Short mmCIF file of C-alpha atoms and ligand atoms in Angstrom, two decimals:
data_model
loop_
_atom_site.label_atom_id
_atom_site.label_comp_id
_atom_site.label_asym_id
_atom_site.label_seq_id
_atom_site.Cartn_x
_atom_site.Cartn_y
_atom_site.Cartn_z
CA MET Q 3 102.68 108.17 144.62
CA CYS Q 4 104.98 104.93 145.32
CA SER Q 5 108.02 105.73 143.62
CA LEU Q 6 109.98 104.84 146.29
CA VAL Q 7 113.89 104.16 146.78
CA PRO Q 8 114.44 100.63 147.14
CA ALA Q 9 116.19 101.22 150.96
CA ALA Q 10 112.89 102.33 152.03
CA LEU Q 11 110.65 99.85 150.43
CA LEU Q 12 109.52 98.38 153.61
CA VAL Q 13 108.69 101.43 155.40
CA GLY Q 14 107.47 102.91 151.58
CA ALA Q 15 105.24 100.10 150.97
CA LEU Q 16 103.71 100.36 154.15
CA LEU Q 17 102.96 104.36 153.73
CA CYS Q 18 102.33 103.90 150.32
CA LEU Q 19 99.43 101.11 151.44
CA ALA Q 20 98.54 103.67 153.68
CA SER Q 21 97.25 106.26 151.76
CA SER Q 22 96.32 104.59 148.81
CA SER Q 23 93.63 102.66 151.58
CA SER Q 24 92.01 106.25 152.04
CA PRO Q 25 88.91 106.52 150.13
CA ALA Q 26 89.45 110.13 149.19
CA VAL Q 27 92.72 109.13 147.65
CA ALA Q 28 91.47 105.94 146.00
CA THR Q 29 88.94 108.10 144.08
CA ARG Q 30 90.51 110.55 143.59
CA SER Q 31 93.16 108.52 141.74
CA PRO Q 32 91.83 105.53 139.99
CA GLY Q 33 93.63 103.61 137.35
CA ARG Q 34 97.13 103.79 138.74
CA THR Q 35 100.20 102.05 137.98
CA PHE Q 36 102.27 100.34 140.61
CA ASN Q 37 105.72 99.64 139.15
CA VAL Q 38 107.79 97.10 140.62
CA LEU Q 39 110.84 98.66 139.38
CA SER Q 40 109.31 101.61 142.32
CA PHE Q 41 108.86 98.50 145.02
CA GLY Q 42 112.75 97.61 144.35
CA ALA Q 43 112.95 94.72 141.82
CA ALA Q 44 116.65 94.38 140.74
CA ALA Q 45 114.93 93.21 137.50
CA ASP Q 46 118.26 91.61 136.05
CA GLY Q 47 117.14 87.86 135.37
CA VAL Q 48 119.05 86.68 138.30
CA THR Q 49 118.11 88.40 141.55
CA ASP Q 50 114.78 86.94 143.13
CA ASP Q 51 112.58 89.94 142.79
CA SER Q 52 109.68 88.03 143.99
CA GLU Q 53 109.27 90.39 147.42
CA ALA Q 54 109.34 93.06 145.30
CA LEU Q 55 106.53 91.90 143.54
CA VAL Q 56 104.44 91.23 146.42
CA ALA Q 57 104.81 94.61 147.63
CA ALA Q 58 103.54 96.21 144.60
CA TRP Q 59 100.92 93.63 144.92
CA GLN Q 60 99.59 94.20 148.03
CA VAL Q 61 99.79 98.03 147.78
CA ALA Q 62 97.86 97.84 144.74
CA CYS Q 63 95.70 95.00 145.43
CA ARG Q 64 93.30 97.87 147.83
CA VAL Q 65 93.18 100.77 145.17
CA PRO Q 66 90.33 100.64 142.15
CA HIS Q 67 91.31 99.78 138.70
CA ALA Q 68 95.27 99.90 139.98
CA THR Q 69 97.72 98.34 137.66
CA VAL Q 70 101.03 96.40 139.06
CA LEU Q 71 103.35 97.05 136.04
CA LEU Q 72 106.09 94.67 135.04
CA PRO Q 73 107.97 96.93 132.66
CA LEU Q 74 109.19 96.39 129.12
CA GLY Q 75 112.75 95.39 128.28
CA HIS Q 76 113.18 93.88 131.98
CA ARG Q 77 113.46 90.69 133.18
CA PHE Q 78 112.24 89.85 136.83
CA LEU Q 79 113.26 86.19 138.57
CA VAL Q 80 110.57 85.49 140.82
CA SER Q 81 110.01 82.78 143.27
CA PRO Q 82 106.90 80.65 143.73
CA VAL Q 83 104.67 83.42 144.98
CA THR Q 84 100.28 83.78 146.26
CA LEU Q 85 99.17 86.64 144.91
CA GLN Q 86 95.85 86.70 147.02
CA GLY Q 87 92.61 88.89 147.46
CA PRO Q 88 90.40 89.81 147.93
CA CYS Q 89 91.34 93.45 146.01
CA ASN Q 90 89.46 95.78 144.98
CA THR Q 91 87.98 96.14 141.81
CA LYS Q 92 89.83 95.54 138.35
CA LEU Q 93 92.95 95.02 139.18
CA ALA Q 94 95.43 93.79 137.34
CA LEU Q 95 99.07 92.00 136.81
CA GLN Q 96 100.67 94.36 133.40
CA ILE Q 97 103.30 91.95 131.82
CA ASP Q 98 105.48 93.71 129.17
CA GLY Q 99 108.83 92.16 130.19
CA THR Q 100 109.83 88.65 131.12
CA MET Q 101 108.63 87.07 134.07
CA LEU Q 102 111.11 84.62 135.02
CA ALA Q 103 110.47 81.79 136.99
CA PRO Q 104 113.83 79.67 138.86
CA PRO Q 105 115.26 77.25 136.33
CA GLU Q 106 114.66 73.44 137.21
CA MET Q 107 111.96 74.33 139.54
CA GLY Q 108 110.44 70.93 138.41
CA SER Q 109 113.41 68.97 139.70
CA TRP Q 110 113.74 70.35 142.93
CA PRO Q 111 113.61 68.35 146.03
CA LYS Q 112 109.92 67.31 147.04
CA PRO Q 113 109.63 69.00 150.42
CA ARG Q 114 110.57 72.75 148.54
CA ARG Q 115 109.08 71.81 145.88
CA PRO Q 116 105.59 74.23 145.04
CA LEU Q 117 102.39 72.82 143.81
CA GLN Q 118 102.55 75.59 141.31
CA TRP Q 119 104.48 78.96 140.65
CA LEU Q 120 102.31 82.29 140.50
CA ASN Q 121 99.14 81.17 142.60
CA PHE Q 122 96.63 83.41 141.94
CA LYS Q 123 93.71 82.78 144.28
CA TRP Q 124 90.52 84.43 145.70
CA LEU Q 125 90.20 87.53 143.17
CA GLN Q 126 87.40 88.73 141.39
CA GLY Q 127 87.49 90.46 138.54
CA PHE Q 128 91.04 90.64 137.96
CA SER Q 129 92.97 90.44 135.00
CA ILE Q 130 96.94 89.42 133.40
CA GLN Q 131 97.25 91.78 130.41
CA GLY Q 132 100.40 92.72 128.72
CA ALA Q 133 102.65 91.64 125.51
CA GLY Q 134 105.55 90.19 127.72
CA ALA Q 135 106.33 87.20 128.39
CA VAL Q 136 106.25 84.18 131.41
CA ASP Q 137 109.35 81.56 131.21
CA GLY Q 138 108.56 78.49 133.20
CA GLN Q 139 112.77 78.05 132.03
CA SER Q 140 111.78 74.01 132.37
CA SER Q 141 112.19 73.04 128.76
CA SER Q 142 115.74 71.08 128.46
CA LEU Q 143 115.56 69.23 131.54
CA GLN Q 144 112.12 67.74 130.73
CA SER Q 145 113.26 66.52 126.82
CA ALA Q 146 117.10 65.62 128.83
CA SER Q 147 114.96 62.75 131.23
CA PRO Q 148 111.92 61.20 129.35
CA ALA Q 149 110.55 58.71 132.06
CA THR Q 150 111.41 54.76 130.94
CA THR Q 151 108.57 52.54 130.67
CA SER Q 152 109.85 50.70 133.52
CA GLN Q 153 110.28 53.56 135.81
CA ARG Q 154 106.10 54.71 134.64
CA SER Q 155 105.44 51.46 136.19
CA ALA Q 156 107.27 51.68 139.21
CA GLY Q 157 105.12 55.14 139.77
CA HIS Q 158 107.63 57.36 139.00
CA TRP Q 159 105.20 58.76 136.15
CA GLN Q 160 103.31 59.70 138.95
CA ALA Q 161 106.01 61.81 141.21
CA SER Q 162 107.12 63.29 138.03
CA GLY Q 163 102.83 64.77 137.72
CA ALA Q 164 103.45 66.33 140.90
CA LYS Q 165 105.87 69.03 139.11
CA PRO Q 166 104.71 72.49 139.50
CA THR Q 167 101.92 74.18 137.75
CA LEU Q 168 103.26 77.87 136.01
CA ILE Q 169 100.00 80.24 136.64
CA ARG Q 170 97.40 78.42 138.75
CA PHE Q 171 94.06 80.66 139.66
CA TYR Q 172 92.57 79.06 142.60
CA ASN Q 173 88.79 79.98 143.50
CA SER Q 174 88.44 83.18 141.71
CA PHE Q 175 86.28 84.68 139.21
CA ASN Q 176 85.06 86.87 136.24
CA VAL Q 177 89.17 86.73 135.31
CA SER Q 178 91.10 87.93 132.52
CA VAL Q 179 94.04 86.37 130.98
CA ARG Q 180 95.33 88.32 127.29
CA GLY Q 181 98.38 89.07 125.34
CA ILE Q 182 101.25 87.08 126.92
CA ARG Q 183 103.30 84.20 125.92
CA ILE Q 184 103.67 81.21 128.64
CA THR Q 185 106.44 78.91 127.98
CA ASN Q 186 108.21 76.34 129.36
CA SER Q 187 106.32 74.65 132.08
CA PRO Q 188 107.63 71.99 134.28
CA GLN Q 189 104.07 71.28 133.80
CA CYS Q 190 100.75 72.51 133.14
CA HIS Q 191 100.82 75.79 131.88
CA LEU Q 192 97.34 77.75 132.66
CA LYS Q 193 95.25 76.33 135.16
CA PHE Q 194 91.60 77.71 136.61
CA ASP Q 195 90.64 75.34 139.31
CA SER Q 196 87.41 76.52 141.51
CA SER Q 197 87.15 79.29 139.45
CA GLY Q 198 84.41 80.65 137.03
CA GLY Q 199 83.82 83.28 134.35
CA ILE Q 200 87.28 83.18 132.61
CA LYS Q 201 88.47 84.75 129.42
CA VAL Q 202 91.33 83.68 127.82
CA LYS Q 203 91.82 85.55 124.90
CA ASN Q 204 95.10 85.84 122.46
CA ILE Q 205 97.80 84.66 124.47
CA THR Q 206 100.10 81.63 123.12
CA ILE Q 207 101.40 78.67 125.40
CA SER Q 208 104.66 76.90 123.89
CA SER Q 209 106.85 74.18 125.03
CA PRO Q 210 108.01 71.29 123.22
CA GLY Q 211 106.12 68.33 121.67
CA ASP Q 212 108.48 66.26 124.63
CA SER Q 213 107.98 67.58 127.89
CA ARG Q 214 105.80 65.33 129.69
CA ASN Q 215 102.79 66.15 131.77
CA THR Q 216 102.76 69.85 130.14
CA ASP Q 217 100.06 70.82 129.67
CA GLY Q 218 98.51 73.90 127.59
CA ILE Q 219 95.41 75.07 129.21
CA HIS Q 220 93.50 72.96 131.68
CA LEU Q 221 90.39 73.51 133.98
CA GLN Q 222 88.65 71.77 137.10
CA ASN Q 223 85.37 72.74 138.94
CA THR Q 224 85.42 75.69 136.74
CA ARG Q 225 81.86 76.73 134.67
CA ASP Q 226 81.32 79.67 131.98
CA VAL Q 227 85.32 79.59 130.19
CA GLU Q 228 86.03 81.46 126.69
CA ILE Q 229 89.03 80.59 125.51
CA ARG Q 230 89.38 82.55 122.00
CA SER Q 231 92.05 82.76 119.45
CA THR Q 232 94.84 81.59 121.61
CA SER Q 233 97.88 79.21 119.96
CA ILE Q 234 98.91 76.19 122.39
CA GLY Q 235 102.21 73.78 121.76
CA CYS Q 236 103.03 71.56 124.62
CA GLY Q 237 104.06 67.37 125.33
CA ASP Q 238 100.21 66.84 126.81
CA ASP Q 239 96.47 68.19 126.44
CA CYS Q 240 96.41 71.60 124.56
CA VAL Q 241 93.22 72.00 126.64
CA SER Q 242 92.11 69.81 129.32
CA ILE Q 243 88.58 69.98 130.27
CA GLN Q 244 88.24 68.22 133.81
CA THR Q 245 85.72 67.02 136.71
CA GLY Q 246 82.87 69.99 137.47
CA CYS Q 247 83.50 72.25 134.00
CA SER Q 248 80.54 73.10 132.56
CA ASN Q 249 79.54 75.87 129.64
CA ILE Q 250 83.24 75.66 128.16
CA HIS Q 251 83.34 77.85 125.12
CA MET Q 252 86.12 77.39 122.98
CA LYS Q 253 87.08 79.02 119.20
CA ASN Q 254 89.45 79.61 116.95
CA ILE Q 255 92.28 77.66 119.15
CA ILE Q 256 95.54 76.13 117.45
CA CYS Q 257 96.91 73.07 119.07
CA ASN Q 258 100.72 72.04 117.55
CA PRO Q 259 102.56 69.85 118.79
CA GLY Q 260 100.09 68.96 121.85
CA HIS Q 261 97.61 65.81 122.69
CA GLY Q 262 94.57 67.98 121.19
CA ILE Q 263 91.30 69.30 123.01
CA SER Q 264 90.41 66.88 125.66
CA CYS Q 265 87.60 65.77 127.89
CA SER Q 266 88.84 64.28 130.68
CA VAL Q 267 87.01 63.00 133.46
CA GLY Q 268 88.16 60.01 136.63
CA GLY Q 269 91.84 59.76 137.71
CA LEU Q 270 94.23 57.65 139.03
CA GLY Q 271 92.88 56.70 142.66
CA LYS Q 272 89.88 58.18 142.54
CA ASP Q 273 87.36 55.04 141.51
CA ASN Q 274 84.07 54.96 141.51
CA SER Q 275 84.37 58.54 141.78
CA LEU Q 276 81.45 60.98 140.48
CA ALA Q 277 82.63 63.01 137.53
CA CYS Q 278 80.96 65.64 135.80
CA VAL Q 279 81.60 67.42 132.27
CA SER Q 280 78.66 69.07 130.41
CA ASP Q 281 78.53 71.91 127.84
CA VAL Q 282 81.19 72.60 126.21
CA VAL Q 283 81.95 74.00 122.42
CA ALA Q 284 84.82 73.61 121.05
CA GLU Q 285 84.49 75.19 117.57
CA SER Q 286 87.62 76.53 114.55
CA ILE Q 287 90.11 74.91 116.30
CA SER Q 288 93.17 73.36 114.07
CA VAL Q 289 95.81 70.80 115.76
CA GLN Q 290 98.58 69.46 113.99
CA ASN Q 291 101.49 67.56 114.97
CA ALA Q 292 99.13 66.09 117.40
CA LEU Q 293 98.55 62.24 119.03
CA TYR Q 294 94.72 63.22 119.40
CA GLY Q 295 92.50 65.95 117.39
CA VAL Q 296 89.51 65.99 119.79
CA ARG Q 297 89.00 63.44 122.47
CA ILE Q 298 86.87 62.42 125.43
CA LYS Q 299 88.71 60.03 128.18
CA THR Q 300 86.92 58.29 131.25
CA TRP Q 301 88.66 55.89 133.52
CA GLN Q 302 86.75 52.67 134.50
CA GLY Q 303 84.82 52.44 137.67
CA GLY Q 304 84.10 55.77 137.63
CA VAL Q 305 79.68 57.68 137.77
CA GLY Q 306 78.97 60.98 136.40
CA SER Q 307 78.55 62.00 132.65
CA VAL Q 308 80.05 63.82 129.93
CA ARG Q 309 77.28 65.42 128.25
CA ASN Q 310 76.75 67.70 125.43
CA ILE Q 311 79.68 68.05 123.71
CA THR Q 312 79.72 69.79 120.34
CA PHE Q 313 82.89 69.96 118.44
CA SER Q 314 82.94 71.63 115.01
CA ASN Q 315 85.03 73.20 111.99
CA VAL Q 316 87.73 70.89 113.09
CA ARG Q 317 91.06 70.89 111.05
CA VAL Q 318 93.64 68.12 111.59
CA SER Q 319 96.90 68.07 110.29
CA ASN Q 320 98.73 64.94 110.79
CA VAL Q 321 97.64 63.88 113.33
CA ALA Q 322 97.34 60.69 115.25
CA THR Q 323 93.69 59.98 115.72
CA PRO Q 324 91.51 63.05 115.51
CA ILE Q 325 88.97 61.92 116.97
CA ILE Q 326 88.81 60.10 120.04
CA ILE Q 327 86.29 58.72 122.85
CA ASP Q 328 88.25 56.30 124.87
CA GLN Q 329 86.58 55.01 127.54
CA PHE Q 330 88.93 52.65 129.13
CA TYR Q 331 92.04 54.89 129.59
CA CYS Q 332 94.33 54.10 132.32
CA ASP Q 333 97.98 56.04 132.00
CA ARG Q 334 99.29 53.58 134.03
CA GLY Q 335 99.82 50.60 131.24
CA GLY Q 336 96.79 48.27 130.41
CA ALA Q 337 97.78 45.76 132.80
CA ARG Q 338 97.84 48.18 136.09
CA CYS Q 339 94.40 49.17 135.52
CA ALA Q 340 92.13 46.83 136.40
CA ASN Q 341 88.80 46.41 134.10
CA ARG Q 342 85.70 47.63 136.33
CA THR Q 343 81.82 47.58 135.51
CA GLY Q 344 80.97 51.19 136.38
CA ALA Q 345 81.66 53.77 133.88
CA VAL Q 346 80.97 57.05 133.45
CA ALA Q 347 78.14 57.63 131.11
CA ILE Q 348 78.70 59.67 127.90
CA SER Q 349 75.52 61.79 125.52
CA GLY Q 350 75.34 63.54 123.49
CA VAL Q 351 78.56 64.56 121.61
CA THR Q 352 78.61 66.15 117.98
CA TYR Q 353 81.48 66.26 115.51
CA ARG Q 354 80.44 68.66 112.55
CA ARG Q 355 82.80 69.18 109.76
CA VAL Q 356 85.81 67.58 111.26
CA VAL Q 357 88.19 67.58 107.83
CA GLY Q 358 91.94 66.42 107.21
CA THR Q 359 94.57 63.99 107.77
CA TYR Q 360 95.45 61.22 110.18
CA SER Q 361 98.08 59.04 110.76
CA PHE Q 362 96.84 56.27 112.67
CA GLN Q 363 93.43 56.01 112.46
CA PRO Q 364 90.76 58.17 111.79
CA VAL Q 365 88.22 57.73 114.33
CA ARG Q 366 88.37 55.77 117.65
CA LEU Q 367 84.87 55.51 119.41
CA ALA Q 368 85.17 53.24 122.16
CA CYS Q 369 82.66 52.81 124.71
CA SER Q 370 82.33 51.70 128.03
CA ASP Q 371 80.59 47.76 127.99
CA ALA Q 372 78.49 49.40 131.07
CA ARG Q 373 77.28 51.97 129.27
CA PRO Q 374 77.44 52.59 125.91
CA CYS Q 375 77.53 56.01 124.69
CA THR Q 376 74.55 57.86 123.00
CA GLY Q 377 73.19 60.21 120.75
CA VAL Q 378 76.86 60.28 119.17
CA SER Q 379 76.82 62.39 115.79
CA MET Q 380 78.53 62.87 113.11
CA VAL Q 381 78.50 65.76 110.36
CA ASP Q 382 80.61 65.86 107.49
CA VAL Q 383 84.17 64.32 108.45
CA ARG Q 384 86.68 63.73 105.82
CA LEU Q 385 90.10 62.40 106.64
CA SER Q 386 92.23 61.42 104.60
CA PRO Q 387 96.25 59.48 105.77
CA ALA Q 388 98.19 61.80 105.93
CA SER Q 389 101.26 62.37 103.23
CA ALA Q 390 104.50 59.95 105.39
CA PRO Q 391 102.39 57.73 108.06
CA GLU Q 392 104.72 56.44 110.12
CA GLY Q 393 103.43 53.34 110.01
CA PRO Q 394 100.52 51.36 108.92
CA LEU Q 395 96.82 52.96 109.27
CA ARG Q 396 93.59 51.57 111.01
CA GLY Q 397 90.54 51.85 109.83
CA GLY Q 398 88.17 53.33 112.38
CA LEU Q 399 86.26 51.84 115.12
CA CYS Q 400 82.66 52.16 117.28
CA TRP Q 401 82.14 49.89 120.04
CA ASN Q 402 79.38 50.35 122.03
CA THR Q 403 78.28 53.49 120.38
CA TYR Q 404 75.38 54.64 119.39
CA GLY Q 405 74.40 57.75 117.15
CA GLU Q 406 74.12 58.80 113.70
CA ALA Q 407 76.40 60.10 110.99
CA ARG Q 408 75.25 62.29 108.58
CA GLY Q 409 77.07 63.86 105.14
CA THR Q 410 79.84 63.08 103.62
CA MET Q 411 81.69 60.40 105.94
CA GLU Q 412 85.03 59.68 104.64
CA PRO Q 413 87.17 57.36 104.90
CA LEU Q 414 84.39 54.31 104.43
CA GLY Q 415 83.46 53.32 108.00
CA THR Q 416 84.66 56.69 109.80
CA GLY Q 417 80.44 56.90 110.60
CA CYS Q 418 80.42 53.39 112.24
CA LEU Q 419 78.09 54.29 114.56
CA GLN Q 420 75.44 52.42 115.57
CA ARG Q 421 72.04 53.09 114.87
CA SER Q 422 69.64 53.10 117.65
CA ASN Q 423 67.81 55.57 119.95
CA GLY Q 424 69.47 56.11 122.90
CA TYR Q 425 67.30 55.25 125.63
CA ALA Q 426 67.29 51.88 125.00
CA MET Q 427 70.32 50.49 126.19
CA PRO Q 428 70.80 47.93 127.72
CA LEU Q 429 71.96 50.18 131.39
CA ILE Q 430 73.82 47.58 133.49
CA GLN Q 431 74.00 50.10 136.37
CA PRO Q 432 71.30 52.58 137.82
CA PHE Q 433 71.81 56.07 137.13
CA ASN Q 434 72.06 56.51 140.93
CA TYR Q 435 74.23 59.73 141.15
CA THR Q 436 73.15 63.86 139.97
CA CYS Q 437 75.94 65.83 138.11
C1 NAG I 512 81.29 89.24 136.99
O1 NAG I 512 80.76 89.81 135.77
C2 NAG I 512 79.66 90.16 135.95
C3 NAG I 512 79.45 91.01 134.48
O2 NAG I 512 80.30 91.51 134.14
C4 NAG I 512 78.96 90.05 136.88
O3 NAG I 512 77.84 90.96 136.91
C5 NAG I 512 79.45 89.63 138.06
O4 NAG I 512 78.63 90.19 139.11
C6 NAG I 512 80.83 89.33 138.27
N1 NAG I 512 80.45 88.44 139.35
C7 NAG I 512 81.40 87.97 140.48
C8 NAG I 512 81.69 87.46 141.39
O5 NAG I 512 82.43 89.42 140.23
C1 NAG I 513 97.71 90.03 120.77
O1 NAG I 513 98.67 90.09 121.73
C2 NAG I 513 100.13 90.95 121.07
C3 NAG I 513 100.79 90.90 122.29
O2 NAG I 513 101.13 89.15 122.65
C4 NAG I 513 99.16 92.33 120.71
O3 NAG I 513 100.27 92.82 120.33
C5 NAG I 513 98.37 92.14 119.93
O4 NAG I 513 98.12 93.44 119.14
C6 NAG I 513 97.01 91.32 120.84
N1 NAG I 513 96.04 90.99 118.97
C7 NAG I 513 94.82 92.01 120.08
C8 NAG I 513 93.99 91.73 118.62
O5 NAG I 513 94.36 91.93 120.55
C1 NAG I 514 74.84 73.00 124.99
O1 NAG I 514 75.68 73.57 125.73
C2 NAG I 514 76.14 75.17 125.22
C3 NAG I 514 77.22 75.09 125.66
O2 NAG I 514 77.10 75.75 126.73
C4 NAG I 514 74.77 75.99 125.10
O3 NAG I 514 74.79 76.89 125.04
C5 NAG I 514 73.45 74.94 124.76
O4 NAG I 514 72.54 75.54 125.39
C6 NAG I 514 73.68 73.60 125.38
N1 NAG I 514 72.17 72.26 125.17
C7 NAG I 514 71.32 71.72 125.98
C8 NAG I 514 70.60 70.78 125.37
O5 NAG I 514 71.94 71.78 126.93
C1 NAG I 515 90.23 44.20 130.13
O1 NAG I 515 88.64 43.62 129.40
C2 NAG I 515 89.20 43.98 127.89
C3 NAG I 515 88.69 43.89 126.80
O2 NAG I 515 87.42 42.79 127.27
C4 NAG I 515 90.59 42.70 128.19
O3 NAG I 515 91.11 42.89 126.77
C5 NAG I 515 91.53 43.14 129.32
O4 NAG I 515 92.89 41.98 129.21
C6 NAG I 515 91.18 43.34 130.32
N1 NAG I 515 92.07 43.73 131.41
C7 NAG I 515 92.21 43.17 132.32
C8 NAG I 515 93.28 43.49 133.52
O5 NAG I 515 91.55 41.99 132.91
#
């Protein structure tokens, strides 16, 4: 077995690697556990344990059904690392203790600042599990230096956007993440990029509501995703679904606080780029103390489509704007995003049983002049003012939005959709793209 004394670490790891990669050993002992303590981890929360983690990973990677264990009752400080495949089948990372990112990683000077902390790539059939925690150690710093409006318009917004993501999967398939708690990321907590077959279940994500750009779960260019029974609190979108995503199912998600569940396509500096999101279902969602409930936002000037999106059984509590489509999205402040004629086409969006309280505007469907939204349906929407709204309330708004409202619509005006059979829309531009 791979029980190594620290002094013999390197040689030991290599010997261990050599023996465990022989087929005889691999088949005789499936399900082997590689405890990072055996690979020299100090586990004091201060000493950098990255080498021990990587050494354990490299050995486990070659063994079928292997588990890399970060045991309970220990704290592991880890520098930004890449843990990559391809690995043998069913590799697991069992986090029972606490993994700590270097404090203030998000404010390291640019050349040293990583794009992500734990970078998982090229994995198939991998899982992260356990009852432990992953702590990005970033919250205090974030709240201490919020960007001012002038900093944002001067472009510091984007500079701060380059803070590291905590956990990122790239080009990985059949990945599951379960049980763990992820906190205080400098930016996005858990990101899947160019991946597929993703299951996220029973995890907790938690960062303060005033920590900027801290998405909970971020999906881009990723298909076949299931996110279930998960509680997310952060300073940005609880779940952000970006371009290239399809077949995304979310169920039993709590978002508190945050910016809600968001399908977001297009982006700064990517004008006229192709953006596609389709086949998204979010059901049994609870959004509390948030800016938005369920949101579709697109920048002006893109091409592509957002289609077949269903939000059902959404409970909101003290949410500024529970239902929103914003095709005029601009995060540089209105003046810096020029009006453009092109727009991502939005069609087939269903809101079914959205109930609770709002603190600003119950419904805001602002679709582009170039491409109205079509096939939007609302069924049983009941929203009432929160008990202590911070300012005056607005009525519902629908702009260039076509579809139908059925069942209860409260308040009146929530069902402000224009009735029309969606195919007769005045399309200014031809559909000259494929998603
Ligand atoms: C993913 O899992 C499914 C079913 O468990 C399996 O059929 C498929 O081959 C796996 N794909 C990869 C890339 O591992
Ligand atoms: C969810 O995860 C926690 C650990 O974070 C665990 O104790 C609990 O049993 C899990 N629940 C389910 C239903 O898997
Ligand atoms: C809409 O998306 C859901 C979720 O992926 C899928 O089950 C359903 O078949 C899709 N409907 C259409 C009409 O494409
Ligand atoms: C874009 O158009 C809107 C509405 O048509 C208008 O209010 C706004 O001033 C325009 N913005 C710019 C930057 O031209």
